[in-house]
Amino acid sequence: MSGTDDQAQSGSGKFPVLCCHALGHIRELRLHENLFSSRFLPGCSMVNCRSSCCRFGVYVDPAEKENILASAEKIRRYMDAHQEHDDRGWFEETVYSDPDFPRGKAVGTRAMQYGCVFLNGEGKCVLQKTAVAEGMKISSLKPFYCIAYPITIDHGVLMVDEADFLNDPACCRPVEGGTQNVLDVCSEELEFVLGDEGLSEFRKLVGD
């Protein structure tokens, strides 16, 4: 759910394990082969992301949902007029079991005609906009898997979410002959997910 089943389960059991990382709910964080093999073109950067991955919403931990709803009044201040202002319409009703989330459960943000319910007319996340405007850390409101993208976790396997790249050819996606590796493009995302020690161990495994 947090990644792509086909990616995680192909070659299952062959992944190296990261010993040090910041994810307390995952005992053994396995590393997908595409973290080592993916190559990107020069100039590729998540800073240039067009937020096309946000069109279907995102799955969040129940604690993230509760946190967002607790700040609903603030968030509404920064929403565009066309966005859903009623917080009762911000999340789907179904809750799924998913061990890739701290509470072992996940619920989706609603996808509207314009994309994720929290996506404004400029293609920006209103949760991030709220956090910045209110002097908060971005991670105070923005969901884990949004900040981590295109790094994701599926069935306890850390990976580059290549499937989502393929769904949008305009994305800064892995290509043959690319000269940049995943650390060149996603070091901030990897540090956010793994923490300092985890990133340091990952760099050694990659040979960076």
C-alpha atoms as a printed R data frame, in Angstrom:
    type eleno elety resid chain resno       x       y       z
1   ATOM     1    CA   MET     A     1   0.000   0.000   0.000
2   ATOM     2    CA   SER     A     2   2.805   2.395   0.891
3   ATOM     3    CA   GLY     A     3   4.717   1.194  -2.157
4   ATOM     4    CA   THR     A     4   4.107  -1.272  -4.953
5   ATOM     5    CA   ASP     A     5   3.500  -4.966  -4.264
6   ATOM     6    CA   ASP     A     6   5.181  -6.202  -7.438
7   ATOM     7    CA   GLN     A     7   8.372  -4.318  -6.639
8   ATOM     8    CA   ALA     A     8   8.556  -5.527  -3.052
9   ATOM     9    CA   GLN     A     9   7.742  -9.166  -3.681
10  ATOM    10    CA   SER     A    10   9.869  -9.778  -6.762
11  ATOM    11    CA   GLY     A    11  13.051 -11.393  -5.512
12  ATOM    12    CA   SER     A    12  11.743 -11.376  -1.944
13  ATOM    13    CA   GLY     A    13  14.319 -12.583   0.575
14  ATOM    14    CA   LYS     A    14  17.313 -11.448  -1.505
15  ATOM    15    CA   PHE     A    15  17.491  -7.935  -0.133
16  ATOM    16    CA   PRO     A    16  20.327  -6.738   2.131
17  ATOM    17    CA   VAL     A    17  19.216  -5.528   5.572
18  ATOM    18    CA   LEU     A    18  19.956  -2.110   7.018
19  ATOM    19    CA   CYS     A    19  20.975  -2.505  10.667
20  ATOM    20    CA   CYS     A    20  20.731   1.141  11.725
21  ATOM    21    CA   HIS     A    21  17.666   3.185  10.897
22  ATOM    22    CA   ALA     A    22  15.127   5.469  12.560
23  ATOM    23    CA   LEU     A    23  12.009   3.356  11.941
24  ATOM    24    CA   GLY     A    24  11.164   1.777  15.263
25  ATOM    25    CA   HIS     A    25   8.133  -0.131  13.949
26  ATOM    26    CA   ILE     A    26  10.185  -2.103  11.392
27  ATOM    27    CA   ARG     A    27  12.615  -4.595  12.900
28  ATOM    28    CA   GLU     A    28  14.522  -5.437   9.716
29  ATOM    29    CA   LEU     A    29  14.495  -2.836   6.968
30  ATOM    30    CA   ARG     A    30  15.414  -4.578   3.740
31  ATOM    31    CA   LEU     A    31  16.853  -2.656   0.801
32  ATOM    32    CA   HIS     A    32  15.478  -3.139  -2.704
33  ATOM    33    CA   GLU     A    33  17.904  -3.628  -5.561
34  ATOM    34    CA   ASN     A    34  16.678  -0.485  -7.317
35  ATOM    35    CA   LEU     A    35  18.215   1.680  -4.584
36  ATOM    36    CA   PHE     A    36  21.603   0.526  -5.889
37  ATOM    37    CA   SER     A    37  20.877   0.283  -9.607
38  ATOM    38    CA   SER     A    38  18.707   3.330 -10.346
39  ATOM    39    CA   ARG     A    39  20.430   6.081 -12.306
40  ATOM    40    CA   PHE     A    40  19.142   9.546 -13.089
41  ATOM    41    CA   LEU     A    41  19.959  12.267 -15.604
42  ATOM    42    CA   PRO     A    42  22.080  15.289 -14.597
43  ATOM    43    CA   GLY     A    43  19.942  18.035 -13.095
44  ATOM    44    CA   CYS     A    44  17.318  15.618 -11.837
45  ATOM    45    CA   SER     A    45  16.101  16.805  -8.431
46  ATOM    46    CA   MET     A    46  13.032  16.347  -6.263
47  ATOM    47    CA   VAL     A    47  13.047  20.145  -5.904
48  ATOM    48    CA   ASN     A    48  11.634  20.226  -9.440
49  ATOM    49    CA   CYS     A    49   8.779  17.826  -8.604
50  ATOM    50    CA   ARG     A    50   5.457  18.843 -10.207
51  ATOM    51    CA   SER     A    51   3.377  17.046  -7.548
52  ATOM    52    CA   SER     A    52   1.744  14.760 -10.120
53  ATOM    53    CA   CYS     A    53   2.154  11.907  -7.618
54  ATOM    54    CA   CYS     A    54  -0.328  13.744  -5.365
55  ATOM    55    CA   ARG     A    55  -3.283  13.301  -7.693
56  ATOM    56    CA   PHE     A    56  -4.457  10.086  -6.011
57  ATOM    57    CA   GLY     A    57  -3.852  11.150  -2.415
58  ATOM    58    CA   VAL     A    58  -1.674   9.273   0.066
59  ATOM    59    CA   TYR     A    59  -2.034   6.708   2.823
60  ATOM    60    CA   VAL     A    60  -1.291   7.982   6.315
61  ATOM    61    CA   ASP     A    61  -0.918   6.491   9.758
62  ATOM    62    CA   PRO     A    62  -3.969   7.058  12.019
63  ATOM    63    CA   ALA     A    63  -1.754   9.226  14.243
64  ATOM    64    CA   GLU     A    64  -1.019  11.469  11.249
65  ATOM    65    CA   LYS     A    65  -4.722  11.756  10.523
66  ATOM    66    CA   GLU     A    66  -5.461  12.731  14.118
67  ATOM    67    CA   ASN     A    67  -2.662  15.292  14.057
68  ATOM    68    CA   ILE     A    68  -3.940  16.872  10.850
69  ATOM    69    CA   LEU     A    69  -7.502  17.046  12.124
70  ATOM    70    CA   ALA     A    70  -6.271  18.675  15.341
71  ATOM    71    CA   SER     A    71  -4.885  21.507  13.178
72  ATOM    72    CA   ALA     A    72  -7.909  21.703  10.863
73  ATOM    73    CA   GLU     A    73  -8.697  25.322  11.720
74  ATOM    74    CA   LYS     A    74  -5.181  26.438  10.811
75  ATOM    75    CA   ILE     A    75  -5.109  24.360   7.625
76  ATOM    76    CA   ARG     A    76  -8.358  25.851   6.349
77  ATOM    77    CA   ARG     A    77  -6.820  29.333   6.466
78  ATOM    78    CA   TYR     A    78  -4.351  28.368   3.746
79  ATOM    79    CA   MET     A    79  -6.698  26.398   1.472
80  ATOM    80    CA   ASP     A    80  -7.861  27.687  -1.901
81  ATOM    81    CA   ALA     A    81 -11.557  28.420  -2.305
82  ATOM    82    CA   HIS     A    82 -12.078  25.324  -4.476
83  ATOM    83    CA   GLN     A    83 -10.614  22.924  -1.906
84  ATOM    84    CA   GLU     A    84 -12.704  20.878   0.504
85  ATOM    85    CA   HIS     A    85 -12.872  22.917   3.718
86  ATOM    86    CA   ASP     A    86 -14.986  20.449   5.705
87  ATOM    87    CA   ASP     A    87 -12.491  18.243   7.544
88  ATOM    88    CA   ARG     A    88 -15.058  15.433   7.586
89  ATOM    89    CA   GLY     A    89 -14.294  15.027   3.876
90  ATOM    90    CA   TRP     A    90 -10.526  14.966   4.122
91  ATOM    91    CA   PHE     A    91 -10.021  11.233   4.668
92  ATOM    92    CA   GLU     A    92 -11.480   7.994   3.364
93  ATOM    93    CA   GLU     A    93 -13.594   5.902   5.729
94  ATOM    94    CA   THR     A    94 -11.806   2.570   5.235
95  ATOM    95    CA   VAL     A    95  -8.861   1.791   7.495
96  ATOM    96    CA   TYR     A    96  -6.408  -0.857   6.259
97  ATOM    97    CA   SER     A    97  -3.949  -3.076   8.107
98  ATOM    98    CA   ASP     A    98  -0.414  -2.234   7.024
99  ATOM    99    CA   PRO     A    99   2.752  -2.986   9.031
100 ATOM   100    CA   ASP     A   100   4.671  -0.347   7.069
101 ATOM   101    CA   PHE     A   101   2.965   2.253   9.288
102 ATOM   102    CA   PRO     A   102   3.822   2.814  12.979
103 ATOM   103    CA   ARG     A   103   0.359   1.814  14.252
104 ATOM   104    CA   GLY     A   104   0.089  -1.025  11.758
105 ATOM   105    CA   LYS     A   105  -2.832   0.687  10.042
106 ATOM   106    CA   ALA     A   106  -3.343   3.191   7.233
107 ATOM   107    CA   VAL     A   107  -6.106   5.428   5.908
108 ATOM   108    CA   GLY     A   108  -6.142   7.364   2.640
109 ATOM   109    CA   THR     A   109  -6.564  11.077   2.085
110 ATOM   110    CA   ARG     A   110  -9.461  11.713  -0.285
111 ATOM   111    CA   ALA     A   111  -8.733  12.202  -3.966
112 ATOM   112    CA   MET     A   112 -10.825  14.967  -5.501
113 ATOM   113    CA   GLN     A   113 -11.152  16.071  -9.130
114 ATOM   114    CA   TYR     A   114  -8.155  18.335  -8.582
115 ATOM   115    CA   GLY     A   115  -6.065  15.616  -6.883
116 ATOM   116    CA   CYS     A   116  -5.350  15.012  -3.218
117 ATOM   117    CA   VAL     A   117  -7.732  16.972  -1.001
118 ATOM   118    CA   PHE     A   118  -4.719  18.880   0.342
119 ATOM   119    CA   LEU     A   119  -3.345  19.884  -3.083
120 ATOM   120    CA   ASN     A   120  -3.971  23.546  -3.926
121 ATOM   121    CA   GLY     A   121  -4.339  25.208  -7.312
122 ATOM   122    CA   GLU     A   122  -0.589  25.761  -7.632
123 ATOM   123    CA   GLY     A   123   0.088  22.060  -7.174
124 ATOM   124    CA   LYS     A   124   1.432  22.673  -3.675
125 ATOM   125    CA   CYS     A   125   0.626  20.786  -0.478
126 ATOM   126    CA   VAL     A   126  -1.481  22.956   1.802
127 ATOM   127    CA   LEU     A   127  -0.251  20.953   4.803
128 ATOM   128    CA   GLN     A   128   3.305  22.014   4.015
129 ATOM   129    CA   LYS     A   129   2.142  25.555   3.293
130 ATOM   130    CA   THR     A   130   0.402  25.701   6.673
131 ATOM   131    CA   ALA     A   131   3.430  24.372   8.548
132 ATOM   132    CA   VAL     A   132   5.781  26.899   6.935
133 ATOM   133    CA   ALA     A   133   3.416  29.831   7.495
134 ATOM   134    CA   GLU     A   134   2.837  28.864  11.121
135 ATOM   135    CA   GLY     A   135   6.548  28.421  11.886
136 ATOM   136    CA   MET     A   136   6.283  24.649  12.275
137 ATOM   137    CA   LYS     A   137   8.486  21.869  10.928
138 ATOM   138    CA   ILE     A   138   7.213  20.539   7.593
139 ATOM   139    CA   SER     A   139   6.955  17.083   9.150
140 ATOM   140    CA   SER     A   140   4.570  18.488  11.769
141 ATOM   141    CA   LEU     A   141   1.662  18.110   9.337
142 ATOM   142    CA   LYS     A   142   2.862  16.665   6.032
143 ATOM   143    CA   PRO     A   143   2.508  12.835   5.900
144 ATOM   144    CA   PHE     A   144   5.598  10.653   6.156
145 ATOM   145    CA   TYR     A   145   5.260   9.093   2.713
146 ATOM   146    CA   CYS     A   146   4.774  12.492   1.058
147 ATOM   147    CA   ILE     A   147   8.030  13.798   2.511
148 ATOM   148    CA   ALA     A   148   9.845  10.557   1.714
149 ATOM   149    CA   TYR     A   149   8.700  10.348  -1.943
150 ATOM   150    CA   PRO     A   150  10.057   8.902  -4.222
151 ATOM   151    CA   ILE     A   151  11.541   6.756  -1.468
152 ATOM   152    CA   THR     A   152   8.922   4.400  -0.094
153 ATOM   153    CA   ILE     A   153   8.540   1.256   2.004
154 ATOM   154    CA   ASP     A   154   6.502  -1.754   0.946
155 ATOM   155    CA   HIS     A   155   6.298  -4.950   3.002
156 ATOM   156    CA   GLY     A   156   9.311  -3.778   5.010
157 ATOM   157    CA   VAL     A   157  11.394  -3.123   1.877
158 ATOM   158    CA   LEU     A   158  12.883   0.315   1.260
159 ATOM   159    CA   MET     A   159  12.849   1.230  -2.423
160 ATOM   160    CA   VAL     A   160  12.548   3.848  -5.133
161 ATOM   161    CA   ASP     A   161   8.906   3.985  -6.199
162 ATOM   162    CA   GLU     A   162   9.668   3.384  -9.878
163 ATOM   163    CA   ALA     A   163   6.096   2.352 -10.687
164 ATOM   164    CA   ASP     A   164   4.842   5.848  -9.946
165 ATOM   165    CA   PHE     A   165   7.595   7.330 -12.112
166 ATOM   166    CA   LEU     A   166   6.491   5.132 -15.007
167 ATOM   167    CA   ASN     A   167   2.916   6.341 -14.618
168 ATOM   168    CA   ASP     A   168   4.119   9.873 -15.336
169 ATOM   169    CA   PRO     A   169   6.876   9.998 -17.984
170 ATOM   170    CA   ALA     A   170   7.435  13.693 -17.192
171 ATOM   171    CA   CYS     A   171   8.711  12.735 -13.735
172 ATOM   172    CA   CYS     A   172  12.397  12.769 -12.923
173 ATOM   173    CA   ARG     A   173  12.633   9.001 -13.274
174 ATOM   174    CA   PRO     A   174  15.438   6.417 -13.488
175 ATOM   175    CA   VAL     A   175  16.888   6.055 -17.000
176 ATOM   176    CA   GLU     A   176  19.543   3.962 -18.706
177 ATOM   177    CA   GLY     A   177  22.846   5.750 -18.892
178 ATOM   178    CA   GLY     A   178  22.044   8.173 -16.076
179 ATOM   179    CA   THR     A   179  25.072   9.565 -14.228
180 ATOM   180    CA   GLN     A   180  23.429  10.272 -10.844
181 ATOM   181    CA   ASN     A   181  22.594   7.655  -8.239
182 ATOM   182    CA   VAL     A   182  19.817   7.682  -5.649
183 ATOM   183    CA   LEU     A   183  21.988   9.541  -3.141
184 ATOM   184    CA   ASP     A   184  22.613  12.325  -5.640
185 ATOM   185    CA   VAL     A   185  18.890  12.814  -6.128
186 ATOM   186    CA   CYS     A   186  17.215  11.674  -2.893
187 ATOM   187    CA   SER     A   187  19.710  12.198  -0.067
188 ATOM   188    CA   GLU     A   188  17.336  14.453   1.893
189 ATOM   189    CA   GLU     A   189  14.495  11.974   1.574
190 ATOM   190    CA   LEU     A   190  16.738   9.088   2.635
191 ATOM   191    CA   GLU     A   191  18.006  11.049   5.632
192 ATOM   192    CA   PHE     A   192  14.417  11.811   6.647
193 ATOM   193    CA   VAL     A   193  13.465   8.129   6.482
194 ATOM   194    CA   LEU     A   194  16.633   6.562   7.884
195 ATOM   195    CA   GLY     A   195  18.072   9.174  10.219
196 ATOM   196    CA   ASP     A   196  21.752  10.148  10.330
197 ATOM   197    CA   GLU     A   197  23.076   6.719  11.328
198 ATOM   198    CA   GLY     A   198  20.919   4.917   8.809
199 ATOM   199    CA   LEU     A   199  21.968   7.231   5.995
200 ATOM   200    CA   SER     A   200  25.612   6.765   6.931
201 ATOM   201    CA   GLU     A   201  25.250   2.977   6.822
202 ATOM   202    CA   PHE     A   202  23.372   3.191   3.531
203 ATOM   203    CA   ARG     A   203  26.131   5.324   1.989
204 ATOM   204    CA   LYS     A   204  28.666   2.639   2.885
205 ATOM   205    CA   LEU     A   205  26.514  -0.047   1.263
206 ATOM   206    CA   VAL     A   206  26.131   2.028  -1.888
207 ATOM   207    CA   GLY     A   207  29.844   2.792  -1.911
208 ATOM   208    CA   ASP     A   208  29.351   6.520  -1.846
